[in-house]
mmCIF file of C-alpha atoms in Angstrom:
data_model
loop_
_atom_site.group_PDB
_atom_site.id
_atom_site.type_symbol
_atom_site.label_atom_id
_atom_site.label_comp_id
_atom_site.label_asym_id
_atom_site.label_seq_id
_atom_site.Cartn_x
_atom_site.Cartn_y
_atom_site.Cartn_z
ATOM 1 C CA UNK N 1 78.617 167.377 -103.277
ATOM 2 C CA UNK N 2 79.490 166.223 -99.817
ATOM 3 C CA UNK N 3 80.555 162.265 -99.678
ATOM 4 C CA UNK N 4 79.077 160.603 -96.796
ATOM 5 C CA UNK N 5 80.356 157.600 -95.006
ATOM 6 C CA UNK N 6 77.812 155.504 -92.348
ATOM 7 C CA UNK N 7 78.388 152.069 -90.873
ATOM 8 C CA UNK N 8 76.962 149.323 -93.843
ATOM 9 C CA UNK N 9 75.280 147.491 -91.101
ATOM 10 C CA UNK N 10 74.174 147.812 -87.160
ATOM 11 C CA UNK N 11 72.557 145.196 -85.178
ATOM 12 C CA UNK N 12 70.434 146.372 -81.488
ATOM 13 C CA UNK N 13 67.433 144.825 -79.352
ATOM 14 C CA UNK N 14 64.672 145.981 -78.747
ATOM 15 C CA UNK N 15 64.168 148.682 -75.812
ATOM 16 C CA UNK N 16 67.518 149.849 -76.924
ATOM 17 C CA UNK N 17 68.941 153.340 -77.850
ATOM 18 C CA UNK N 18 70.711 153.144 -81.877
ATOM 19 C CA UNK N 19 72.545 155.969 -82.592
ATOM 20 C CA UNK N 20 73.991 155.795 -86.281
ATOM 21 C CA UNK N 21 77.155 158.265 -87.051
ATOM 22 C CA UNK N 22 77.746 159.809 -90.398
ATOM 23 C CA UNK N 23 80.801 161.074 -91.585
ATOM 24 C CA UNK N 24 80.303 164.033 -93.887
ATOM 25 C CA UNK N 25 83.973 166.188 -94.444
ATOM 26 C CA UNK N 26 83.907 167.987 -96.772
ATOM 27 C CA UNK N 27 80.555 169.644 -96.160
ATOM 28 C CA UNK N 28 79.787 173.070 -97.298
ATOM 29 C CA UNK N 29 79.079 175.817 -95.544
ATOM 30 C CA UNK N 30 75.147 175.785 -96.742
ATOM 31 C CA UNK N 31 74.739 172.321 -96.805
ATOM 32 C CA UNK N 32 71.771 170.700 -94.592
ATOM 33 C CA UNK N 33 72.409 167.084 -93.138
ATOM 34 C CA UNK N 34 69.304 165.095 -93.437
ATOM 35 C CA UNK N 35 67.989 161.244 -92.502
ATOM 36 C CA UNK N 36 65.998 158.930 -94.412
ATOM 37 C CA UNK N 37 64.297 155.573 -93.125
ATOM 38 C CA UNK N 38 63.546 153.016 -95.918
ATOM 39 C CA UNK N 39 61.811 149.601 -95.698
ATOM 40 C CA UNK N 40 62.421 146.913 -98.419
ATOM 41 C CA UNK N 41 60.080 147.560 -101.413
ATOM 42 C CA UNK N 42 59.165 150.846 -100.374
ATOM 43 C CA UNK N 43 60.267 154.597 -101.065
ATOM 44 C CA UNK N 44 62.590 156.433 -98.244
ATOM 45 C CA UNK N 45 61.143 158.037 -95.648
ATOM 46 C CA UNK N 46 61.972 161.614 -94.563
ATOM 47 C CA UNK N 47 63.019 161.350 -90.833
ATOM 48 C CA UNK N 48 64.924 164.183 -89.429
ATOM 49 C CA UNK N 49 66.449 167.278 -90.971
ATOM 50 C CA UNK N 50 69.275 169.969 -89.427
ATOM 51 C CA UNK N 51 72.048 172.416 -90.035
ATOM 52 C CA UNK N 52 73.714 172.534 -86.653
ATOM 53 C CA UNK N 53 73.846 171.228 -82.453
ATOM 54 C CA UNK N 54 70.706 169.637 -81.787
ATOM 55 C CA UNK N 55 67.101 168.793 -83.485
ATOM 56 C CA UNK N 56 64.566 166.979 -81.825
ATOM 57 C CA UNK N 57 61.104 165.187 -83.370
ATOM 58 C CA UNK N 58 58.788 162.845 -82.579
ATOM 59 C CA UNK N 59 60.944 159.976 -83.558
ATOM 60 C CA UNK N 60 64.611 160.710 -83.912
ATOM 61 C CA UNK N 61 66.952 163.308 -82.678
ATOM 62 C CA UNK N 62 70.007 164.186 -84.843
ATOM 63 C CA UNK N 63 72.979 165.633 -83.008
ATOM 64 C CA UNK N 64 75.552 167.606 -84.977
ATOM 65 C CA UNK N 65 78.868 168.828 -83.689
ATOM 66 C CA UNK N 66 80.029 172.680 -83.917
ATOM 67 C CA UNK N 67 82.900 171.577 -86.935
ATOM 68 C CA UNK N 68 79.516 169.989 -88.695
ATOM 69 C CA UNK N 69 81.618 166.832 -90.027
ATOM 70 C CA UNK N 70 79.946 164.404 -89.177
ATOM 71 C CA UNK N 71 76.284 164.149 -87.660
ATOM 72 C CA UNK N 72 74.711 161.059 -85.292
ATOM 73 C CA UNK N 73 70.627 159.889 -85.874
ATOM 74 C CA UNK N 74 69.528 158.805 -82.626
ATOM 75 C CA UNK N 75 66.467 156.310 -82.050
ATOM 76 C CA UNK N 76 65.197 156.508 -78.618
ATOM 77 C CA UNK N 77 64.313 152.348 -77.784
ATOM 78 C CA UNK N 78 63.587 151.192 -81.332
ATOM 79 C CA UNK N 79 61.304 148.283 -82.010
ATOM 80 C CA UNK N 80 61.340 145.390 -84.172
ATOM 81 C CA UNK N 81 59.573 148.157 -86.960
ATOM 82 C CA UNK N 82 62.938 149.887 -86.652
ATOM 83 C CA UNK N 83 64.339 147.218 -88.983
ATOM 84 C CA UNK N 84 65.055 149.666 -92.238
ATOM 85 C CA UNK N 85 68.161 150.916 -93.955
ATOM 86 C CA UNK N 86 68.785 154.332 -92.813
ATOM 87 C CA UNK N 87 70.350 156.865 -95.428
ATOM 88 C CA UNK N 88 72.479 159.992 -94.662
ATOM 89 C CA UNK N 89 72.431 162.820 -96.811
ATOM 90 C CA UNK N 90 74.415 166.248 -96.960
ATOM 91 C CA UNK N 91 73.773 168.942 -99.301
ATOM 92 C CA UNK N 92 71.468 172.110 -100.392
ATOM 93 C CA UNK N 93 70.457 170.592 -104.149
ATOM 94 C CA UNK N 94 67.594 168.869 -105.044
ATOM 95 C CA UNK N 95 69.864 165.942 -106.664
ATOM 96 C CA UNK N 96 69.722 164.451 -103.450
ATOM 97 C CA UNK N 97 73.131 161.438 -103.486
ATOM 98 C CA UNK N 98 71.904 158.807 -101.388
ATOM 99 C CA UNK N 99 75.099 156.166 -100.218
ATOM 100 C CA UNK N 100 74.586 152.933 -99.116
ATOM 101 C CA UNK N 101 73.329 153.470 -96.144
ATOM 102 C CA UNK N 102 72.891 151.337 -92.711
ATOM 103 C CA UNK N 103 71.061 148.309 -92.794
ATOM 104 C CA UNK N 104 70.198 147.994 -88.851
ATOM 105 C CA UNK N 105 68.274 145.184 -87.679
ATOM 106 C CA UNK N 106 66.499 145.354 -84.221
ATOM 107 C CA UNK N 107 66.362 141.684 -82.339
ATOM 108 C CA UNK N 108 63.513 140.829 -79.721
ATOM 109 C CA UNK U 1 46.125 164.361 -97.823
ATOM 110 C CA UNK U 2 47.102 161.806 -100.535
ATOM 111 C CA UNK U 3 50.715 160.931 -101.038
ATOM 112 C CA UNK U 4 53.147 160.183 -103.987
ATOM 113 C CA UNK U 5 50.928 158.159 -106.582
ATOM 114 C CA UNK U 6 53.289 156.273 -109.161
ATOM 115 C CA UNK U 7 52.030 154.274 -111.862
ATOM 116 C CA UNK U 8 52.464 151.078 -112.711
ATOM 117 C CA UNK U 9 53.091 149.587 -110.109
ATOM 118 C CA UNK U 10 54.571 146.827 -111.421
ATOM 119 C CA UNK U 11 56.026 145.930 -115.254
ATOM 120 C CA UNK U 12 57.716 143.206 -117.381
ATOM 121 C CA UNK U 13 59.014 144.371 -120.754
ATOM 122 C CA UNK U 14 61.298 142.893 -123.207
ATOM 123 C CA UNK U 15 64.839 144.213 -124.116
ATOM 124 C CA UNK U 16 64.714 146.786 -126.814
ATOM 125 C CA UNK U 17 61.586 147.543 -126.194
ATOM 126 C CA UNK U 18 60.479 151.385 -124.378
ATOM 127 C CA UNK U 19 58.603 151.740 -120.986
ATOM 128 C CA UNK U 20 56.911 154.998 -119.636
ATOM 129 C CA UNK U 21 56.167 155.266 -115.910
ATOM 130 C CA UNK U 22 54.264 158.054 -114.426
ATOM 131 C CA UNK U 23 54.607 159.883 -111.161
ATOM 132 C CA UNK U 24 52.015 162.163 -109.412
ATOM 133 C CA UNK U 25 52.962 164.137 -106.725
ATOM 134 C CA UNK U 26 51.405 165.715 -104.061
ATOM 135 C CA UNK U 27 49.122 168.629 -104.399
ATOM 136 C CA UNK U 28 50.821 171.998 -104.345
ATOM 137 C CA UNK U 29 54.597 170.329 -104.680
ATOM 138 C CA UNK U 30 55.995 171.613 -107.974
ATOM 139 C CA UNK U 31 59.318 169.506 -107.826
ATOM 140 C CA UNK U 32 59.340 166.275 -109.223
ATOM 141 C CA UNK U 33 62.340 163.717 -108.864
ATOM 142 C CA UNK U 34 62.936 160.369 -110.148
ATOM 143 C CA UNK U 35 65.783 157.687 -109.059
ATOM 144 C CA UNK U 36 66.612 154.176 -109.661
ATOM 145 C CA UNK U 37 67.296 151.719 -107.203
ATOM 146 C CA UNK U 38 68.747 148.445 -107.706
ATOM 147 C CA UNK U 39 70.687 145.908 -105.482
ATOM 148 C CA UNK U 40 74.216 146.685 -106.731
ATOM 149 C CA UNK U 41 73.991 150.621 -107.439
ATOM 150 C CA UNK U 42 71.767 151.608 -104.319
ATOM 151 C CA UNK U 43 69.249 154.562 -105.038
ATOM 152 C CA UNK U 44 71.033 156.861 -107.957
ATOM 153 C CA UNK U 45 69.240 160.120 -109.113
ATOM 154 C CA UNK U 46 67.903 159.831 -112.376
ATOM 155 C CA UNK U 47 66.604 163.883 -112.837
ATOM 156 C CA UNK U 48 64.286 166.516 -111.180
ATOM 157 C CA UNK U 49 61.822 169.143 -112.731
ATOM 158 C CA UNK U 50 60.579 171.931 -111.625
ATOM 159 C CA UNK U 51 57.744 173.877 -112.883
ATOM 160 C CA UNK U 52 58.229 171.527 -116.292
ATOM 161 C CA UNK U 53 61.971 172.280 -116.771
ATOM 162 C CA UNK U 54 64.605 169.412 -115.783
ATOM 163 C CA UNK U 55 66.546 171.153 -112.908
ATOM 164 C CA UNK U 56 69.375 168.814 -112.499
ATOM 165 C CA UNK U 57 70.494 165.243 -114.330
ATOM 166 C CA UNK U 58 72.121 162.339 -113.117
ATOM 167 C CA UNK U 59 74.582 160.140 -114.754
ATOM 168 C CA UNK U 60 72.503 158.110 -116.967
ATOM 169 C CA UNK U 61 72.206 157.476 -120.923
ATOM 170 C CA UNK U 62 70.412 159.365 -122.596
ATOM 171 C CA UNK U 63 67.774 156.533 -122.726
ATOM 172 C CA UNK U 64 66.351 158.285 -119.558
ATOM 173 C CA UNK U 65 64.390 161.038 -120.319
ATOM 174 C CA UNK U 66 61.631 162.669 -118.511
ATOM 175 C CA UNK U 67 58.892 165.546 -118.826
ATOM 176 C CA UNK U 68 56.896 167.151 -116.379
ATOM 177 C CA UNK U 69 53.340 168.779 -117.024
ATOM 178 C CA UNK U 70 51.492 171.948 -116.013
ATOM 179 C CA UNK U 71 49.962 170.219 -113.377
ATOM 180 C CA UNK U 72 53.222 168.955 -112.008
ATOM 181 C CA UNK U 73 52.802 165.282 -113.285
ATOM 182 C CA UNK U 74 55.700 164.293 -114.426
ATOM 183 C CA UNK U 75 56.465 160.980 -116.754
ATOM 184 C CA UNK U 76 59.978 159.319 -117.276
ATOM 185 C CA UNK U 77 60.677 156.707 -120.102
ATOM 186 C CA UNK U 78 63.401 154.379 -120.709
ATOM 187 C CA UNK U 79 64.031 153.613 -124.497
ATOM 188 C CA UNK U 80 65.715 150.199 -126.066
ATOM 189 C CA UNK U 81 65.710 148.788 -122.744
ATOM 190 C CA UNK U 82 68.042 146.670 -121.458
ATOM 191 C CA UNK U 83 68.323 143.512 -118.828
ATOM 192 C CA UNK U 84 70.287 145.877 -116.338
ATOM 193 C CA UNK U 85 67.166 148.512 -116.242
ATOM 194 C CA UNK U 86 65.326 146.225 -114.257
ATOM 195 C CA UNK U 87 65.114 148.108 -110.841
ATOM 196 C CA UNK U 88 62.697 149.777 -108.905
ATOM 197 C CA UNK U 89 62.286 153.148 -109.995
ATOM 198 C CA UNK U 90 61.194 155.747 -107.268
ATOM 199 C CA UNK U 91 60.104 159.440 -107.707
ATOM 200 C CA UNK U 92 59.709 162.128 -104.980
ATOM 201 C CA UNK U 93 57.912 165.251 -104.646
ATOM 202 C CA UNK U 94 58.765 168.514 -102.623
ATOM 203 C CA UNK U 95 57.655 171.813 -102.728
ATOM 204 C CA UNK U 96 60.621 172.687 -104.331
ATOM 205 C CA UNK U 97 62.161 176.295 -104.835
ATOM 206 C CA UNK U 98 63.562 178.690 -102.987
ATOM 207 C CA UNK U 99 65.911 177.113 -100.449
ATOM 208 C CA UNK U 100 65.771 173.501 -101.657
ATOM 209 C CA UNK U 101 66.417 171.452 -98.182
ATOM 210 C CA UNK U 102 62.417 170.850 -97.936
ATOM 211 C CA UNK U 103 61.171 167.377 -97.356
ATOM 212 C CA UNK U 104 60.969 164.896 -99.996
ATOM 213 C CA UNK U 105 58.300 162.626 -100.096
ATOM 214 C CA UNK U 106 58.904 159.196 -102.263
ATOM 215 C CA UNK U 107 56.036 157.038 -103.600
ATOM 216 C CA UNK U 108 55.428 153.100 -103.399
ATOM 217 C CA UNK U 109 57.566 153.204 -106.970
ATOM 218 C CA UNK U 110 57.378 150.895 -109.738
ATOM 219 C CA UNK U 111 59.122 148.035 -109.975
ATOM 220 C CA UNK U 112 60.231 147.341 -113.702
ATOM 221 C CA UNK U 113 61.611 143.718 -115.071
ATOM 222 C CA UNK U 114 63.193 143.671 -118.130
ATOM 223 C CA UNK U 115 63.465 140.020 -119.551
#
């Protein structure tokens, strides 16, 4: 299974652009790189999920370079509900290895 | 349409004794997975079913067991508990099989104390 590595913590304002980077090297060549949002006390959220360049949703777009090693979340002028840990993941199997994860904290 | 229903909610038990939480998942989703979260581990996998057979297994004791029903309800119990169970113990649902990178969908979990 692919080991991930993300920043433990991120601060921004509010207004502002985040973009979170995860390193992911050893990925395989089936392996989908997917985001989850989670707020204290509650599950994780599914955000965004991709394979390769660029995919866009309502609330995140996740950018991932042709080698595939590493893969950037992208929240467009997060709000104070931004505040969550934000989890990386990389891999095909349900056993889904969640790391630590970035704590970011949006200031007014 | 309703979401991940986990049950308890909440739970103290004392050490040595067993604890059974139950998951529901979401209508149609035949994969059930459970995980464990506490401050100093982060969120571990515990185990997954699918259509009532355990898929994959984390690295816990063999304390942790689980079962999954016909109707895709699945239960997990911890047996001669200890003080460093307490955690909050999450399971997800997906549609499962097939290509396996489909959305996983986590309920409020339960959040066990063991004193």
């Amino acid at each position: 299974l692919a080991k991930t590595t993300q920043p433990i913590s991120m601060d921004s304002y509010e207004g502002q652009e985040v973009n979170i980077t995860c390193s992911h090297n050893n990925i395989a060549t089936n392996d989908y790189i997917t985001w989850y949002q989670q707020f204290p006390s509650q599950g994780p959220r599914f955000i965004i999920q991709g394979y390769k360049t660029k995919v866009t949703n309502e609330v995140a777009s996740l950018f991932i370079p042709a080698d595939r090693k590493s893969s950037t979340l992208s929240l467009p002028r997060v709000s104070l509900s931004d505040t969550a840990v934000y989890y990386c993941l990389v891999g095909l199997r349900r056993d889904m290895r969640f790391g630590a994860g970035t704590r970011l904290t949006v200031k007014p | 349409k309703a979401g991940v229903t986990q049950t308890p909610r909440y739970l103290i038990k004392t050490r040595g004794q067993q604890v059974t939480l139950s998951c529901s998942p979401i209508s149609g989703h035949r994969s059930v997975s459970w995980y464990q979260q506490t401050p100093g581990q982060g969120l571990q996998f515990l185990f997954e079913y699918f259509s009532e057979t355990q898929r994959n297994k984390g690295n816990f004791p063999g304390r942790f067991s689980g079962r999954q029903f016909s109707n895709s309800r699945s239960e997990m119990n911890v047996s001669t508990l200890e003080l460093g169970d307490s955690a909050l113990y999450l399971c997800a649902s997906s549609l499962g099989g097939g290509v396996l990178n489909t959305e996983a969908f986590f309920g409020q979990g339960t959040r066990l104390t063991v004193v």
